[in-house]
Structures are given as structure tokens and as C-alpha cells.
Amino acid sequence: MAGATRAMTCHRLCLLSHPSELVIGTAKTFFTVPSFQAKFFRKWSSIGSIRAFGCGGAGASRAYPDGFLRIPNYDSLPQFPSFRFSVLDKRARGLCDLHLARAQVSVEEREIETEHVSRNVVDILQERGLIESITDEELRSVCTKQRLKVYCGFDPTAESLHLGNLLAIIVLSWFQRCGHIPVALLGGATARVGDPSGKSMERPVMDDQTIARNLKGIHGVLSQILKLTREKHSPLILNNYDWWKEFSLLNFLRDVGKYARVGTMMAKESVKKRLNSEEGMSYTEFTYQLLQGYDFVHLFKEEGISVQIGGSDQWGNITAGTDLVRKLLQQEGAYGLTFPLLLKSDGSKFGKSVGGAIWLSRSLLSPYKFYQYLFATPDSDVIKFMKILTFLDLEEIQSLEATMGKEGYVPNSVQRRLAEEVTLFVHGEEGLTEALNATQALAPGGATQLDWKTLEAITEDVPSCYVAQASLLGSSLVDLCVSTGLLQSKTAVRRMIKQGGLYLNNEKVEDEGKTMVAHDIVDGKLLLLSAGKKNKIVVRMT
């Protein structure tokens, strides 16, 4: 479709204006009418509207190698308020009758600029291990021919997304980097039902206040990472509550439920597991796949979104959507793609720690702690995560992998690069700088000059206490270490000094008789005590 400049969409019909011809077609099949002047097209598109209906009998049209079917010149078209002509679908589904009528269905103008689709995103995802399944291999060719809108759903089950959700954002970002438009769908409606996928029991019901708070938090995370702007092809964030809030149960059963086959729904893996469990499954949860499926129908019809992505546990929900698009709208061109869950080599989930989830919001987890979690990635997993969690070229990742087996390799060098790349993507330049400064500040004996801002940034990650400045000055450092709880006894403090493991503001303490002076207080506000590499405390002045 190179050269296409303007497009009009109306349900199943698509018109594309070329400099010298008009292209008419459905989501998967286009037909060209030569010599249709763009001048008239612009005038006509502002007043006209289109609808598609019915199928006629067989007919003859010439099929071209590029997949288009070209039909005769309709230069006389402007003279008639309505017309009828026939075109043959390339899959031999018959002739479609097209009817032009004024003010019948609103025509939405959009651009399909294939010249901005730079690379085959599906091939890229495949190479990096980011594809589990695809509903139709045709997506590989479609993604190189036109700009696609691609969406992923995020139910607001918490105030923030976590590291497990990052994979979905990474895949959306790859589509964006290849010229497509990413769309994040917030589940303001579906969160009221609860997705049973991967769950052994039903989710607790959330009240409206909790859902609203969670939606706000997740919207903030996605806005920062996807970098929303007012530009035309900027990422979008939508909320499915906007269309579900007015959808009555009767309309749902009539318009959606009649197309759902119970046997197919029960065959979904997520449903079978729950039905075979002691907990069972409620009707509410059972209908979740229809809600998510109809989301795809709505987005396909109203927003021109043709691809849904999700984790491998979402395959059943995604295929429910593509099936509904086909049955409800009687259209092809809806695609689904799933990626593997984020797992370590031992099979455990990557993104969980002893303290809980690794949140993407800095209000729940500081950039420093986020960075440190990634830095602690085992050697057995670090290359895999470099491929799926960063945008580095595969050649560069292979070079990094090669260095790990060479003599002189500095341990954790690749982990450091992983932590830097992912922290930069999630928290931006400012967050990465904060994480690096905090890392250096918390390294005993480091050359980094401490300031109160750096120490303040790590107070969420290390214990802290308050001490009156007047009582601190002139007191013994040994006594301070005991009174703040850094070590349990004066004997333990003296032993630590002799072993060279006690630090004041990252400077080694060698004098057991050290007394505190004003210079020891960083910017007159606080100081850092360290006993060994991990035992630290920030002391604030009052």
C-alpha cells in the first residue's frame, strides 16, 4: 500500500486515495479504481458516507499478482447520489454490493502511512524470544504494509504495574519503534469482574474508590513509560468502562452472548483448570472472556485497532476476541499475539522478591531498589533478559555474552548493563541517575561525594532514625552505633573497626576513640553509618 495518503473507514469498507487511483476494499482485500481524482475524493469524502451490505452471485474480475482486483473506471460517479457496482473478493466469497448514500454512517478519516513502517516487528519479536503464539501468520506480512494499532489490556488490580507487566509494555514499544501505534486499555470495567487466567481462586471484589485509585496510578506509569504526547500517532490510553457502563445485560446477551458457544468457552485452559479445582468458578468469572472479547470488537470497529497482544495465559481471551470480530462484524483482519511469561531459568516468576512485587511506580519502589533487583539477576538468566527486556541490538548482546566467558571479565558487568537499560526505560534519565548515585552512595569506601539529596533518596531503602544534633556533637561514634541500632554492643562496634568494616559516610573508620563533629553531618542534615556491605542506617538530625 505504499503511496497511500488518506483513508476513510466505515465498518467493513475502506477507501484509500492514491494520487491516480481510488482503492476500495475490506480489512483484508482492497480493490482499485484507476483515474479517480483525489480532488473529487476530498470533496466527496466531506459530504458522503458509505455502507456495505449483502453479497451477490459470482462474477468475473481480473486478479493481479499484488493481490488487488482492479475494476473499471467510474469517472461518472460524481453525477450520482448512489450507485451500484460489483467486485470479486480474492477469496471467492462473491460479489459485494456497495451503496453510496449521504449522511447515513459517519465516515472517519485516518491516515495509513506505510512509508513509516520501518521493520517487520513480528520477525523482531520472534528473534528476541517474545512470541509464544500468533492467531494468523498473515500478521507478518500485514505489519509491513500498513500502520497498525495494537493494544494490550491492563486490569487495575493494584496501584501500579509490576515487572511482570513490563513485558507487555516492551512488546507495545517494539510495535511503536517499528512505526505502529500502541494502545493501552485500562480495565475499569473488567476489573469489576476479575480475570480467572492463572488464578487458583476468585479475585476479591474491589470497590469503586479502589478501582479509581488504581486506574490513576497505572495511567501514570503507562504515561511515563510510553511517553504520551499530543502528536497524531502518539500512544493511546483508553478505559473499557467508557463503553461498558451503558451496556445493559439484555443487550449483552442479545448482541454478544448469542455468538458465544458454551463448549468453546469451557474448553479454554483457564476455565478447565478452575472447573477442576476445589474452588470452582463463578458465572461472573466465566463471562470474563466474553467481556475481553467484546473489547476487541469495540476497538476494532470504533478505533481501527486490529491487533491484541497479551501474555501466554491470555490466549483464550484473545482468541475469544478474534472469534467475536469474525462472527459479530463478519470481518477478517483481527489478529492476536501472545508472548511468554517472564520466568527465571528455574521456572519461578521474574518480578517477585521476598518483599513482594517489583513495582514500576517509584512511589511503591524506588528506582534504586528496582535497579538493584535487576542487578542481582543470575548469570544463567541475564542474556535471556537482555534480549526480552532491552532494545539493544542482538549483535551487541551476543558480544556481551562472549565477554562473560573471557579471562578478566568483571563479574556482574552484564547485569549492570541490564539494570541500567531497564531502569532507564521505566524511570527515565532522572530515575537512572538517582539509582546510580544511590548505588555508589551505599558502596562502602566509594569515591562518590555524598550530599543530602543522595542520602535522602536512599532513606526509603535503608533504615533511618532521628538524633538531636546537640546531643550528637561531641559524643562517641561507638556509642552512636549502639544507640542507633547499627550494632548491638560496643564490643561489636570495636571489633568491626578492627576488621576494617565500619564506615561513616562511606569513609572507613580506623579510630575507636572517634568523636562526632559538625563536619561529619552531611550538609548539616544527616549522616550514613555502615557496618559491612549490607548493614546500614541513615541518621537524621533534629
XYZ file of C-alpha atoms in Angstrom:
542
model
C 0.000 0.000 0.000
C 2.980 2.366 -0.440
C 1.858 5.784 -1.539
C -1.479 5.741 0.246
C -2.140 9.160 1.686
C -5.644 9.459 3.066
C -8.146 6.863 4.173
C -11.781 6.654 5.153
C -13.127 3.795 7.225
C -16.670 2.738 7.796
C -17.260 -0.629 9.383
C -16.211 -3.146 6.720
C -15.419 -0.737 3.923
C -12.148 1.091 3.391
C -11.368 3.762 0.785
C -7.817 4.814 0.133
C -6.942 7.774 -2.069
C -3.872 7.419 -4.278
C -2.525 10.190 -6.495
C -4.019 8.467 -9.541
C -6.475 5.892 -8.279
C -9.002 5.025 -5.601
C -8.574 1.839 -3.620
C -11.691 0.203 -2.268
C -11.691 -2.809 -0.014
C -12.343 -4.616 3.231
C -9.922 -5.179 6.076
C -8.083 -7.885 4.117
C -8.944 -7.225 0.447
C -8.526 -3.991 -1.486
C -9.774 -3.047 -4.948
C -8.527 -0.168 -7.080
C -10.454 2.171 -9.329
C -7.957 3.906 -11.665
C -8.069 7.601 -12.503
C -10.358 8.565 -9.651
C -9.277 12.114 -8.971
C -8.121 12.963 -5.451
C -9.658 16.416 -5.945
C -13.155 14.943 -6.116
C -12.378 12.417 -3.410
C -11.669 15.189 -0.905
C -14.880 16.989 -1.806
C -16.938 13.801 -1.764
C -15.489 12.477 1.487
C -16.601 15.595 3.319
C -20.257 15.044 2.432
C -20.584 11.372 1.654
C -20.895 8.223 3.676
C -20.759 4.565 2.918
C -22.266 1.301 3.997
C -21.721 -2.269 2.841
C -24.453 -4.833 2.554
C -25.292 -8.199 1.093
C -23.436 -10.470 -1.325
C -24.397 -11.167 -4.902
C -23.598 -14.030 -7.183
C -20.353 -14.940 -8.843
C -18.754 -12.630 -11.375
C -15.517 -12.032 -13.184
C -12.739 -9.608 -12.384
C -9.061 -9.850 -13.119
C -6.788 -10.738 -10.184
C -3.361 -9.101 -10.151
C -0.175 -10.561 -8.601
C -0.107 -7.879 -5.913
C -3.390 -9.172 -4.509
C -5.562 -6.302 -5.811
C -8.565 -6.678 -8.031
C -8.902 -3.750 -10.428
C -12.325 -2.725 -11.658
C -13.388 -0.299 -14.421
C -13.127 3.457 -14.315
C -16.025 5.222 -12.580
C -15.404 8.794 -13.722
C -19.165 9.359 -13.887
C -19.521 8.604 -10.189
C -19.823 12.271 -9.032
C -23.026 12.675 -11.034
C -24.991 10.164 -8.963
C -26.010 10.286 -5.292
C -25.995 6.496 -5.238
C -24.555 3.773 -7.434
C -24.011 0.039 -7.580
C -21.126 -1.979 -8.894
C -19.669 -5.397 -8.196
C -16.202 -6.576 -7.252
C -14.960 -10.079 -6.713
C -13.307 -10.942 -3.400
C -9.924 -12.595 -3.905
C -11.065 -15.467 -1.672
C -14.062 -16.046 -3.965
C -16.624 -15.096 -1.341
C -18.763 -13.470 -4.000
C -19.627 -10.003 -5.143
C -20.247 -7.243 -2.632
C -22.852 -4.617 -3.382
C -21.683 -1.162 -2.434
C -24.096 1.645 -1.891
C -23.250 5.314 -1.599
C -25.679 7.374 0.468
C -25.440 10.714 2.169
C -25.488 11.213 5.928
C -26.056 7.548 6.713
C -22.931 6.399 8.523
C -20.308 8.825 9.717
C -17.033 8.428 7.850
C -13.888 8.601 9.867
C -10.749 9.864 8.151
C -7.454 8.373 9.112
C -4.005 8.006 7.639
C -2.347 4.791 6.635
C 1.251 5.762 6.025
C 3.113 2.621 5.162
C 6.299 4.515 4.455
C 6.697 4.931 8.219
C 6.507 1.183 8.921
C 10.229 0.637 9.158
C 10.827 -3.024 10.048
C 8.902 -6.268 10.403
C 8.005 -6.148 14.073
C 6.811 -9.768 14.185
C 10.189 -11.011 12.940
C 11.958 -8.836 15.524
C 9.812 -10.192 18.349
C 10.406 -13.749 17.133
C 14.186 -13.286 17.085
C 14.175 -11.982 20.648
C 12.008 -14.776 22.063
C 8.990 -12.534 22.545
C 6.399 -14.590 20.673
C 4.564 -17.585 22.078
C 1.649 -17.808 19.618
C 0.018 -15.883 16.755
C -3.599 -16.331 15.672
C -2.740 -15.835 11.999
C 0.679 -15.879 10.329
C -0.678 -13.278 7.905
C 0.155 -10.685 10.576
C 3.805 -10.977 9.485
C 3.028 -9.510 6.075
C 0.263 -7.138 7.178
C 2.543 -5.379 9.667
C 4.871 -4.313 6.847
C 2.120 -2.950 4.598
C 0.304 -0.504 6.845
C 0.469 1.263 10.172
C -1.381 -0.865 12.731
C -2.979 -0.017 16.041
C -2.009 -2.598 18.650
C -3.466 -2.910 22.134
C -2.885 -4.685 25.404
C -5.211 -4.717 28.396
C -4.182 -3.858 31.951
C -6.681 -4.531 34.726
C -6.227 -2.159 37.706
C -5.740 -4.831 40.372
C -3.117 -2.708 42.172
C -1.920 0.912 42.298
C 0.941 0.131 39.948
C 2.016 -2.298 37.273
C 4.890 -4.613 38.163
C 7.892 -6.134 36.427
C 5.751 -8.984 35.072
C 3.625 -6.399 33.205
C 6.727 -4.805 31.725
C 6.926 -7.460 29.020
C 3.614 -6.248 27.574
C 4.888 -2.666 27.536
C 8.110 -3.821 25.870
C 6.133 -5.547 23.087
C 3.925 -2.466 22.623
C 7.086 -0.365 22.422
C 8.563 -2.618 19.750
C 5.443 -2.064 17.654
C 5.836 1.674 18.234
C 9.509 1.639 17.246
C 8.541 -0.100 14.002
C 6.025 2.603 13.085
C 2.793 1.311 14.616
C 0.544 2.859 17.282
C 0.454 1.254 20.755
C -2.758 1.396 22.760
C -3.012 0.565 26.463
C -6.507 -0.479 27.520
C -7.260 0.033 31.206
C -9.801 -2.448 32.554
C -12.052 -0.118 34.511
C -14.935 -2.461 33.682
C -13.249 -5.866 33.572
C -11.583 -5.208 36.946
C -15.071 -5.371 38.432
C -15.310 -8.977 37.221
C -11.771 -10.327 37.605
C -9.721 -12.352 35.137
C -9.542 -16.030 36.193
C -6.489 -16.687 33.981
C -3.666 -18.142 36.037
C -5.594 -17.785 39.307
C -6.458 -20.634 41.655
C -9.307 -18.713 43.286
C -11.605 -15.804 42.533
C -10.195 -12.310 42.972
C -11.669 -10.262 45.825
C -14.197 -7.659 44.723
C -12.793 -4.103 44.657
C -14.896 -1.067 45.482
C -15.170 1.877 43.078
C -12.763 4.006 45.132
C -10.029 1.376 44.981
C -10.505 0.882 41.254
C -10.337 4.649 40.626
C -7.137 4.935 42.689
C -5.554 2.007 40.875
C -6.556 3.368 37.469
C -4.904 6.691 38.277
C -1.688 5.004 39.383
C -1.442 2.704 36.370
C -2.295 5.549 33.974
C 0.650 7.486 35.438
C 3.050 4.575 34.971
C 1.982 3.961 31.365
C 2.047 7.676 30.507
C 5.634 7.951 31.692
C 6.958 4.813 30.028
C 5.067 5.100 26.716
C 5.658 8.866 26.659
C 2.228 10.149 25.680
C 2.164 13.302 23.570
C -0.409 15.284 21.612
C 1.125 14.158 18.327
C -1.055 12.354 15.799
C 0.475 8.903 16.178
C 1.154 9.140 19.897
C 0.345 6.095 22.066
C -3.219 5.986 23.407
C -4.614 5.032 26.810
C -8.293 4.004 26.849
C -10.646 2.693 29.553
C -13.168 -0.046 28.726
C -15.547 1.266 31.389
C -16.348 4.074 28.938
C -18.346 1.693 26.737
C -19.382 -0.948 29.267
C -21.055 1.444 31.730
C -24.070 1.902 29.410
C -24.218 -1.697 28.166
C -27.272 -3.434 29.651
C -27.356 -7.144 30.449
C -30.151 -7.732 27.926
C -28.184 -6.042 25.159
C -25.084 -8.002 26.129
C -26.927 -11.337 25.945
C -28.585 -10.386 22.663
C -25.609 -8.808 20.907
C -22.711 -10.822 22.312
C -23.945 -13.879 24.181
C -25.752 -15.367 21.183
C -22.421 -15.726 19.361
C -20.674 -17.482 22.266
C -20.603 -21.278 22.284
C -20.524 -22.680 25.820
C -18.497 -25.699 24.752
C -15.791 -23.478 23.288
C -15.741 -21.304 26.387
C -15.397 -24.318 28.674
C -12.558 -25.690 26.558
C -10.354 -22.676 27.379
C -7.400 -23.737 29.501
C -8.007 -21.075 32.157
C -11.595 -22.288 32.566
C -10.781 -26.011 32.634
C -8.214 -25.569 35.402
C -10.631 -23.691 37.604
C -13.549 -26.054 36.956
C -11.366 -28.967 38.049
C -10.252 -27.206 41.245
C -11.932 -27.288 44.646
C -12.689 -23.571 44.392
C -14.544 -23.944 41.088
C -15.545 -20.911 39.036
C -18.335 -18.378 39.357
C -20.543 -17.329 36.460
C -19.051 -13.837 36.785
C -15.539 -15.107 36.098
C -16.816 -17.433 33.378
C -18.087 -14.433 31.394
C -14.761 -12.576 31.625
C -13.544 -13.918 28.275
C -16.674 -12.510 26.604
C -16.076 -9.092 28.122
C -12.477 -9.051 26.937
C -13.582 -10.461 23.598
C -16.127 -7.702 23.091
C -13.480 -5.115 23.976
C -11.667 -6.239 20.823
C -14.894 -5.937 18.811
C -15.454 -2.384 20.059
C -11.840 -1.327 19.477
C -11.741 -2.935 16.029
C -14.955 -1.210 14.983
C -14.613 2.192 16.651
C -10.845 2.748 16.905
C -9.437 0.791 13.974
C -7.388 -1.419 16.309
C -6.628 -4.751 14.663
C -4.056 -6.458 16.924
C -4.326 -7.562 20.546
C -1.292 -8.754 22.491
C -1.004 -10.434 25.877
C 0.833 -12.997 27.946
C 0.556 -16.660 27.056
C -2.089 -17.078 29.770
C -4.310 -14.668 27.783
C -4.531 -16.846 24.665
C -8.088 -17.958 25.397
C -9.309 -14.403 25.990
C -7.555 -13.110 22.878
C -8.956 -15.812 20.592
C -12.397 -15.113 22.056
C -11.927 -11.572 20.731
C -10.818 -12.547 17.237
C -13.726 -15.026 17.015
C -16.231 -12.364 18.060
C -14.886 -9.899 15.487
C -15.366 -12.542 12.813
C -18.878 -13.523 13.957
C -20.276 -10.203 15.155
C -18.832 -7.931 12.477
C -18.412 -10.635 9.824
C -14.910 -9.358 9.163
C -11.412 -10.709 8.919
C -8.306 -8.760 9.871
C -8.293 -9.105 13.669
C -5.071 -10.634 14.971
C -3.786 -11.870 18.306
C -0.232 -12.329 19.529
C 0.977 -13.712 22.846
C 4.392 -13.595 24.474
C 5.904 -15.953 27.087
C 5.526 -15.188 30.775
C 8.580 -13.667 32.438
C 10.202 -16.656 34.134
C 13.641 -17.416 35.537
C 15.576 -20.467 34.388
C 14.372 -22.344 37.498
C 10.745 -21.773 36.461
C 9.948 -19.167 39.119
C 8.432 -15.799 38.187
C 10.857 -12.977 37.487
C 9.476 -9.875 39.153
C 8.754 -11.279 42.606
C 11.017 -10.771 45.602
C 10.908 -11.672 49.263
C 9.376 -8.250 49.899
C 6.687 -8.691 47.214
C 6.228 -7.478 43.644
C 8.835 -5.366 41.835
C 6.656 -2.339 41.137
C 7.157 0.029 38.205
C 5.909 3.051 40.174
C 8.583 4.928 42.108
C 6.028 5.713 44.810
C 5.926 1.995 45.681
C 9.522 1.051 44.826
C 12.428 3.440 44.418
C 14.482 3.441 41.198
C 17.412 2.324 43.353
C 15.651 -0.850 44.558
C 14.353 -1.504 41.058
C 17.896 -1.200 39.707
C 19.281 -3.472 42.433
C 16.735 -6.214 41.714
C 17.821 -6.314 38.073
C 21.474 -6.093 39.037
C 21.014 -9.276 41.088
C 19.935 -11.298 38.020
C 21.781 -14.672 37.911
C 24.304 -15.292 35.117
C 22.051 -18.084 33.825
C 19.236 -15.590 33.085
C 20.928 -12.303 32.273
C 21.372 -12.825 28.498
C 17.788 -14.023 28.093
C 16.516 -10.939 29.915
C 18.796 -8.679 27.886
C 17.033 -9.942 24.757
C 13.475 -9.563 26.009
C 13.688 -6.564 28.371
C 16.008 -4.219 26.449
C 16.160 -2.741 22.957
C 19.862 -3.420 22.441
C 20.850 -4.960 19.113
C 21.181 -8.724 19.260
C 24.748 -8.400 17.957
C 25.667 -6.254 20.936
C 24.013 -8.711 23.323
C 25.977 -11.559 21.747
C 29.184 -9.564 22.256
C 28.313 -9.037 25.912
C 27.618 -12.745 26.286
C 31.012 -13.563 24.762
C 32.815 -11.367 27.299
C 31.324 -13.357 30.184
C 33.436 -16.371 29.315
C 36.674 -14.479 28.818
C 39.537 -14.058 31.262
C 39.453 -10.726 33.014
C 35.665 -10.372 32.861
C 34.459 -8.206 35.739
C 31.639 -10.095 37.486
C 28.136 -8.623 37.056
C 29.187 -6.292 34.209
C 26.363 -7.595 32.000
C 23.934 -7.411 34.931
C 24.916 -3.770 35.394
C 24.128 -3.061 31.743
C 20.767 -4.854 32.062
C 19.871 -2.861 35.170
C 20.859 0.435 33.513
C 18.884 -0.200 30.306
C 15.675 -1.333 32.008
C 15.798 1.351 34.712
C 16.282 3.994 32.021
C 13.268 2.675 30.093
C 10.990 2.586 33.146
C 12.175 5.563 35.217
C 13.857 7.757 32.635
C 17.212 9.538 32.818
C 16.425 11.104 36.176
C 15.479 7.771 37.742
C 18.604 6.047 36.424
C 20.826 8.834 37.732
C 19.154 8.558 41.125
C 19.652 4.780 41.158
C 23.331 5.042 40.178
C 24.021 7.760 42.729
C 22.328 5.755 45.451
C 24.232 2.628 44.441
C 27.528 4.482 44.680
C 26.494 6.163 47.919
C 25.730 2.811 49.502
C 29.059 1.292 48.444
C 31.396 1.493 51.476
C 34.685 3.106 50.563
C 33.282 4.536 47.335
C 34.777 7.708 45.928
C 31.370 9.344 45.444
C 30.975 12.586 47.356
C 27.809 12.288 49.417
C 25.268 15.087 49.594
C 21.993 15.281 51.485
C 19.872 14.758 48.355
C 21.587 11.454 47.579
C 21.213 10.288 51.164
C 17.604 11.421 51.240
C 16.914 9.331 48.132
C 18.042 6.122 49.853
C 16.157 6.630 53.110
C 13.256 4.572 51.716
C 15.620 1.686 51.093
C 17.652 1.614 54.303
C 16.627 2.044 57.964
C 16.739 5.554 59.393
C 16.416 7.223 62.773
C 16.439 10.681 64.350
C 19.064 12.088 66.719
C 19.217 15.547 68.285
C 22.153 17.368 66.734
C 23.081 18.991 70.034
C 23.472 15.609 71.751
C 25.308 14.111 68.786
C 28.164 16.615 68.654
C 30.998 15.557 70.912
C 29.569 12.069 71.523
C 31.439 8.835 70.840
C 30.975 7.176 67.447
C 30.964 3.810 69.234
C 28.047 4.950 71.403
C 26.208 6.311 68.350
C 26.483 2.972 66.551
C 24.896 1.197 69.507
C 22.184 3.798 70.255
C 21.008 3.870 66.628
C 20.822 0.068 66.495
C 23.514 -0.367 63.840
C 25.295 -2.906 66.078
C 24.186 -4.457 69.357
C 27.141 -3.666 71.626
C 30.228 -1.504 71.980
C 32.323 -4.679 71.760
C 30.770 -5.480 68.369
C 31.471 -1.921 67.174
C 35.136 -2.065 68.207
C 35.530 -5.490 66.597
C 34.048 -4.134 63.354
C 36.504 -1.200 63.403
C 39.450 -3.559 63.881
C 38.211 -5.687 60.953
C 38.012 -2.576 58.768
C 34.257 -2.878 58.232
C 32.858 0.279 59.909
C 32.183 3.314 57.724
C 30.975 6.848 58.403
C 29.605 8.474 55.241
C 31.393 5.756 53.236
C 34.780 6.569 54.765
C 36.462 3.806 56.733
C 36.695 4.432 60.486
C 40.030 3.384 61.990
C 39.978 5.230 65.324
C 37.971 3.555 68.090
C 38.018 6.824 70.010
C 36.415 8.838 67.191
C 34.055 11.598 68.440
C 31.393 13.242 66.303
C 31.931 16.754 64.957
C 29.812 19.090 62.798
C 31.820 18.165 59.703
C 30.528 14.570 59.990
C 26.961 15.712 59.325
C 26.337 15.899 55.564
C 25.041 19.390 54.704
C 24.021 19.747 58.363
C 21.096 17.344 57.808
C 22.046 13.650 58.086
C 24.813 11.052 58.027
C 25.283 7.422 56.942
C 26.633 4.639 59.149
C 27.654 1.290 57.604
C 28.762 -1.968 59.228
C 29.902 -4.238 56.430
C 28.304 -4.132 52.981
C 24.639 -4.523 53.862
C 24.086 -3.242 57.391
C 23.407 0.496 57.079
C 21.427 3.235 58.769
C 20.739 6.883 57.902
C 20.803 9.204 60.910
C 18.712 12.366 60.570
C 19.275 15.486 62.636
C 16.565 17.139 64.699
